């Protein structure tokens, strides 16, 4: 790590991550190189190695940043509302997840490569944030469904988090993929991230919503 203030180091890392995110908007993961990332920054390409060893570590840092933003949004829901119905909480889950397209795309398409190409300490840092995201979801559930059991919390987590890995492909089909579905005579229905998340979360929450006197138990 280069000499200098922690503030400068953090700023340099953020600039590198921002450059990576900008390229990821228009380029696939496999085509992005350290050289291209470096060209988007205000310092030399070789300086990147002072902060990240591989492009996978940069992408993992981008994913970690996305998770932190999602955690902040989830905690904001918990703090802002006194109560929410099943339908209302489902919509809040969907609203904040709609903002995390980078997170969903990286999870579904590039997670294995990012983890395999990163040093252990970087991976551990990411996994800690990943664990914090689970806790933020649990805090939200316990706030609005105080009678939820630990088993129900675990069932929700182990259904919801695997679901996140598949959201992006179902909501961002390419023209080629849609055409292939058409030729294969497979019905294709376009859903947004918000729509598919709201539907899924609502069904999960209704499994224990009847325990809450103020929530409706709709069939």
C-alpha positions as a LaTeX table, in Angstrom:
\begin{tabular}{lrrr}
\hline
Residue & $x$ (\AA) & $y$ (\AA) & $z$ (\AA) \\
\hline
Unk1 & 0.00 & 0.00 & 0.00 \\
Unk2 & 1.48 & 3.40 & $-0.93$ \\
Unk3 & 2.37 & 6.01 & 1.67 \\
Unk4 & $-0.15$ & 8.75 & 2.24 \\
Unk5 & $-3.24$ & 9.58 & 4.20 \\
Unk6 & $-6.08$ & 7.12 & 4.60 \\
Unk7 & $-8.32$ & 9.73 & 3.00 \\
Unk8 & $-6.15$ & 9.83 & $-0.14$ \\
Unk9 & $-6.00$ & 6.04 & $-0.31$ \\
Unk10 & $-9.79$ & 5.79 & $-0.01$ \\
Unk11 & $-10.24$ & 8.47 & $-2.68$ \\
Unk12 & $-7.89$ & 6.65 & $-5.07$ \\
Unk13 & $-9.75$ & 3.37 & $-4.55$ \\
Unk14 & $-13.09$ & 5.05 & $-5.17$ \\
Unk15 & $-11.78$ & 6.60 & $-8.38$ \\
Unk16 & $-10.65$ & 3.18 & $-9.61$ \\
Unk17 & $-13.98$ & 1.60 & $-8.67$ \\
Unk18 & $-15.87$ & 4.43 & $-10.37$ \\
Unk19 & $-13.83$ & 3.89 & $-13.54$ \\
Unk20 & $-14.65$ & 0.18 & $-13.44$ \\
Unk21 & $-18.36$ & 0.89 & $-12.98$ \\
Unk22 & $-18.37$ & 3.33 & $-15.90$ \\
Unk23 & $-16.83$ & 0.74 & $-18.23$ \\
Unk24 & $-19.22$ & $-1.95$ & $-17.00$ \\
Unk25 & $-22.15$ & 0.13 & $-18.21$ \\
Unk26 & $-21.25$ & $-0.54$ & $-21.84$ \\
Unk27 & $-18.73$ & $-3.40$ & $-21.83$ \\
Unk28 & $-18.91$ & $-7.03$ & $-20.71$ \\
Unk29 & $-16.80$ & $-8.12$ & $-17.74$ \\
Unk30 & $-14.50$ & $-10.32$ & $-19.85$ \\
Unk31 & $-13.50$ & $-7.44$ & $-22.16$ \\
Unk32 & $-12.55$ & $-4.96$ & $-19.44$ \\
Unk33 & $-8.83$ & $-4.80$ & $-18.65$ \\
Unk34 & $-6.73$ & $-3.09$ & $-16.02$ \\
Unk35 & $-5.34$ & $-0.88$ & $-18.78$ \\
Unk36 & $-8.81$ & 0.34 & $-19.75$ \\
Unk37 & $-9.70$ & 0.93 & $-16.12$ \\
Unk38 & $-6.47$ & 2.85 & $-15.61$ \\
Unk39 & $-7.15$ & 5.01 & $-18.66$ \\
Unk40 & $-10.30$ & 6.27 & $-16.93$ \\
Unk41 & $-8.38$ & 7.49 & $-13.86$ \\
Unk42 & $-6.20$ & 10.53 & $-13.21$ \\
Unk43 & $-3.08$ & 8.51 & $-12.36$ \\
Unk44 & $-0.97$ & 5.89 & $-14.12$ \\
Unk45 & $-2.06$ & 2.36 & $-14.80$ \\
Unk46 & 0.78 & 0.95 & $-12.71$ \\
Unk47 & $-0.47$ & 2.92 & $-9.73$ \\
Unk48 & $-3.56$ & 0.69 & $-9.68$ \\
Unk49 & $-1.39$ & $-2.17$ & $-8.45$ \\
Unk50 & $-0.82$ & $-0.23$ & $-5.24$ \\
Unk51 & $-4.52$ & $-0.72$ & $-4.45$ \\
Unk52 & $-5.75$ & $-3.73$ & $-6.44$ \\
Unk53 & $-3.81$ & $-6.66$ & $-7.89$ \\
Unk54 & $-6.40$ & $-7.77$ & $-10.46$ \\
Unk55 & $-9.47$ & $-6.45$ & $-12.22$ \\
Unk56 & $-11.45$ & $-9.07$ & $-10.28$ \\
Unk57 & $-10.50$ & $-7.33$ & $-7.03$ \\
Unk58 & $-11.76$ & $-4.03$ & $-8.44$ \\
Unk59 & $-15.07$ & $-5.58$ & $-9.45$ \\
Unk60 & $-15.36$ & $-7.26$ & $-6.05$ \\
Unk61 & $-14.84$ & $-3.86$ & $-4.44$ \\
Unk62 & $-17.60$ & $-2.47$ & $-6.67$ \\
Unk63 & $-19.90$ & $-5.28$ & $-5.55$ \\
Unk64 & $-18.99$ & $-4.64$ & $-1.92$ \\
Unk65 & $-19.85$ & $-0.95$ & $-2.37$ \\
Unk66 & $-23.20$ & $-1.90$ & $-3.88$ \\
Unk67 & $-23.96$ & $-4.16$ & $-0.93$ \\
Unk68 & $-23.13$ & $-1.36$ & 1.51 \\
Unk69 & $-25.52$ & 0.98 & $-0.31$ \\
Unk70 & $-28.23$ & $-1.69$ & $-0.22$ \\
Unk71 & $-27.67$ & $-2.23$ & 3.52 \\
Unk72 & $-28.03$ & 1.51 & 4.13 \\
Unk73 & $-31.32$ & 1.53 & 2.21 \\
Unk74 & $-32.65$ & $-1.48$ & 4.11 \\
Unk75 & $-31.73$ & 0.06 & 7.45 \\
Unk76 & $-33.39$ & 3.30 & 6.37 \\
Unk77 & $-36.64$ & 1.39 & 5.82 \\
Unk78 & $-36.36$ & $-0.12$ & 9.30 \\
Unk79 & $-35.77$ & 3.26 & 10.91 \\
Unk80 & $-38.23$ & 5.37 & 8.92 \\
Unk81 & $-41.47$ & 3.41 & 9.22 \\
Unk82 & $-43.35$ & 2.52 & 12.38 \\
Unk83 & $-45.24$ & $-0.30$ & 10.68 \\
Unk84 & $-45.71$ & $-1.79$ & 7.23 \\
Unk85 & $-48.13$ & $-4.34$ & 5.83 \\
Unk86 & $-46.96$ & $-7.31$ & 3.79 \\
Unk87 & $-47.72$ & $-5.48$ & 0.56 \\
Unk88 & $-46.04$ & $-2.27$ & 1.71 \\
Unk89 & $-42.88$ & $-3.98$ & 2.90 \\
Unk90 & $-42.70$ & $-6.00$ & $-0.33$ \\
Unk91 & $-42.81$ & $-2.78$ & $-2.33$ \\
Unk92 & $-40.08$ & $-1.25$ & $-0.16$ \\
Unk93 & $-37.84$ & $-4.28$ & $-0.71$ \\
Unk94 & $-38.48$ & $-3.95$ & $-4.44$ \\
Unk95 & $-37.86$ & $-0.20$ & $-4.49$ \\
Unk96 & $-34.42$ & $-0.35$ & $-2.91$ \\
Unk97 & $-33.36$ & $-3.42$ & $-4.91$ \\
Unk98 & $-34.30$ & $-1.69$ & $-8.17$ \\
Unk99 & $-31.46$ & 0.76 & $-7.44$ \\
Unk100 & $-28.85$ & $-2.01$ & $-7.20$ \\
Unk101 & $-28.59$ & $-3.18$ & $-10.82$ \\
Unk102 & $-24.79$ & $-3.39$ & $-10.66$ \\
Unk103 & $-25.08$ & $-5.64$ & $-7.62$ \\
Unk104 & $-27.59$ & $-7.97$ & $-9.23$ \\
Unk105 & $-25.70$ & $-8.13$ & $-12.52$ \\
Unk106 & $-22.36$ & $-8.88$ & $-10.87$ \\
Unk107 & $-23.90$ & $-11.50$ & $-8.60$ \\
Unk108 & $-25.62$ & $-13.37$ & $-11.40$ \\
Unk109 & $-22.91$ & $-13.17$ & $-14.06$ \\
Unk110 & $-19.45$ & $-12.61$ & $-12.58$ \\
Unk111 & $-19.34$ & $-13.59$ & $-8.89$ \\
Unk112 & $-17.33$ & $-16.79$ & $-9.34$ \\
Unk113 & $-14.64$ & $-15.03$ & $-11.39$ \\
Unk114 & $-14.40$ & $-12.12$ & $-8.96$ \\
Unk115 & $-14.00$ & $-14.36$ & $-5.93$ \\
Unk116 & $-11.53$ & $-16.71$ & $-7.66$ \\
Unk117 & $-9.37$ & $-13.81$ & $-8.85$ \\
Unk118 & $-9.19$ & $-11.93$ & $-5.54$ \\
Unk119 & $-6.82$ & $-12.24$ & $-2.61$ \\
Unk120 & $-8.20$ & $-13.88$ & 0.53 \\
Unk121 & $-8.24$ & $-10.66$ & 2.55 \\
Unk122 & $-10.34$ & $-8.93$ & $-0.11$ \\
Unk123 & $-12.74$ & $-11.85$ & $-0.23$ \\
Unk124 & $-13.06$ & $-11.91$ & 3.56 \\
Unk125 & $-13.87$ & $-8.18$ & 3.57 \\
Unk126 & $-16.58$ & $-8.75$ & 0.99 \\
Unk127 & $-18.04$ & $-11.74$ & 2.84 \\
Unk128 & $-18.33$ & $-9.65$ & 6.00 \\
Unk129 & $-20.40$ & $-7.07$ & 4.15 \\
Unk130 & $-22.46$ & $-9.88$ & 2.59 \\
Unk131 & $-23.18$ & $-11.15$ & 6.12 \\
Unk132 & $-24.14$ & $-7.64$ & 7.21 \\
Unk133 & $-26.67$ & $-7.50$ & 4.38 \\
Unk134 & $-28.37$ & $-10.60$ & 5.76 \\
Unk135 & $-28.55$ & $-8.98$ & 9.17 \\
Unk136 & $-30.06$ & $-5.82$ & 7.69 \\
Unk137 & $-32.83$ & $-7.93$ & 6.15 \\
Unk138 & $-33.39$ & $-9.72$ & 9.47 \\
Unk139 & $-33.63$ & $-6.39$ & 11.31 \\
Unk140 & $-36.29$ & $-5.29$ & 8.86 \\
Unk141 & $-38.29$ & $-8.49$ & 9.29 \\
Unk142 & $-38.12$ & $-8.30$ & 13.08 \\
Unk143 & $-39.23$ & $-4.67$ & 13.09 \\
Unk144 & $-42.37$ & $-5.18$ & 11.05 \\
Unk145 & $-43.13$ & $-8.79$ & 12.01 \\
Unk146 & $-42.13$ & $-9.00$ & 15.69 \\
Unk147 & $-43.60$ & $-12.47$ & 16.16 \\
Unk148 & $-41.48$ & $-13.97$ & 13.39 \\
Unk149 & $-39.52$ & $-16.99$ & 14.61 \\
Unk150 & $-35.82$ & $-17.66$ & 14.07 \\
Unk151 & $-36.76$ & $-20.56$ & 11.81 \\
Unk152 & $-38.95$ & $-18.29$ & 9.69 \\
Unk153 & $-36.13$ & $-15.75$ & 9.47 \\
Unk154 & $-33.77$ & $-18.44$ & 8.26 \\
Unk155 & $-36.31$ & $-19.73$ & 5.75 \\
Unk156 & $-36.76$ & $-16.22$ & 4.38 \\
Unk157 & $-33.00$ & $-15.61$ & 4.11 \\
Unk158 & $-32.34$ & $-18.94$ & 2.39 \\
Unk159 & $-35.11$ & $-18.27$ & $-0.12$ \\
Unk160 & $-34.51$ & $-14.55$ & $-0.70$ \\
Unk161 & $-30.74$ & $-14.47$ & $-1.14$ \\
Unk162 & $-30.58$ & $-17.28$ & $-3.72$ \\
Unk163 & $-33.43$ & $-15.50$ & $-5.50$ \\
Unk164 & $-31.19$ & $-12.42$ & $-5.84$ \\
Unk165 & $-28.73$ & $-14.37$ & $-7.98$ \\
Unk166 & $-31.37$ & $-14.93$ & $-10.64$ \\
Unk167 & $-33.14$ & $-11.58$ & $-10.75$ \\
Unk168 & $-30.94$ & $-9.84$ & $-13.31$ \\
Unk169 & $-31.10$ & $-12.48$ & $-16.10$ \\
Unk170 & $-34.88$ & $-12.60$ & $-15.84$ \\
Unk171 & $-35.22$ & $-8.82$ & $-16.09$ \\
Unk172 & $-32.50$ & $-7.97$ & $-18.62$ \\
Unk173 & $-32.92$ & $-10.37$ & $-21.51$ \\
Unk174 & $-31.10$ & $-9.40$ & $-24.70$ \\
Unk175 & $-32.79$ & $-9.21$ & $-28.11$ \\
Unk176 & $-31.00$ & $-12.42$ & $-29.08$ \\
Unk177 & $-32.28$ & $-14.24$ & $-26.00$ \\
Unk178 & $-35.84$ & $-13.05$ & $-26.57$ \\
Unk179 & $-35.65$ & $-14.14$ & $-30.23$ \\
Unk180 & $-34.37$ & $-17.57$ & $-29.20$ \\
Unk181 & $-37.27$ & $-17.94$ & $-26.76$ \\
Unk182 & $-39.68$ & $-16.98$ & $-29.53$ \\
Unk183 & $-38.22$ & $-19.55$ & $-31.95$ \\
Unk184 & $-38.26$ & $-22.19$ & $-29.21$ \\
Unk185 & $-41.93$ & $-21.31$ & $-28.61$ \\
Unk186 & $-41.36$ & $-20.52$ & $-24.95$ \\
Unk187 & $-43.58$ & $-17.71$ & $-23.63$ \\
Unk188 & $-41.53$ & $-14.73$ & $-22.47$ \\
Unk189 & $-42.97$ & $-12.20$ & $-20.04$ \\
Unk190 & $-40.94$ & $-9.05$ & $-19.32$ \\
Unk191 & $-40.75$ & $-8.09$ & $-15.64$ \\
Unk192 & $-38.83$ & $-5.25$ & $-14.05$ \\
Unk193 & $-36.59$ & $-5.85$ & $-11.04$ \\
Unk194 & $-39.15$ & $-4.07$ & $-8.90$ \\
Unk195 & $-42.08$ & $-6.13$ & $-10.18$ \\
Unk196 & $-40.48$ & $-9.54$ & $-9.84$ \\
Unk197 & $-39.04$ & $-8.72$ & $-6.41$ \\
Unk198 & $-42.30$ & $-7.38$ & $-5.05$ \\
Unk199 & $-44.20$ & $-10.47$ & $-6.17$ \\
Unk200 & $-41.63$ & $-12.85$ & $-4.71$ \\
Unk201 & $-41.19$ & $-11.08$ & $-1.37$ \\
Unk202 & $-44.94$ & $-10.75$ & $-0.88$ \\
Unk203 & $-45.41$ & $-14.49$ & $-1.28$ \\
Unk204 & $-42.63$ & $-15.18$ & 1.21 \\
Unk205 & $-43.94$ & $-12.73$ & 3.77 \\
Unk206 & $-47.50$ & $-14.05$ & 3.57 \\
Unk207 & $-46.29$ & $-17.39$ & 4.91 \\
Unk208 & $-46.14$ & $-15.85$ & 8.39 \\
Unk209 & $-48.11$ & $-12.60$ & 8.03 \\
Unk210 & $-51.19$ & $-14.04$ & 9.69 \\
Unk211 & $-49.33$ & $-13.85$ & 12.98 \\
Unk212 & $-49.59$ & $-10.07$ & 12.78 \\
Unk213 & $-52.97$ & $-8.69$ & 13.82 \\
Unk214 & $-52.74$ & $-5.58$ & 11.65 \\
Unk215 & $-51.75$ & $-7.36$ & 8.45 \\
Unk216 & $-54.25$ & $-8.85$ & 6.06 \\
Unk217 & $-53.97$ & $-12.54$ & 5.18 \\
Unk218 & $-55.10$ & $-12.54$ & 1.60 \\
Unk219 & $-55.30$ & $-15.78$ & $-0.30$ \\
\hline
\end{tabular}
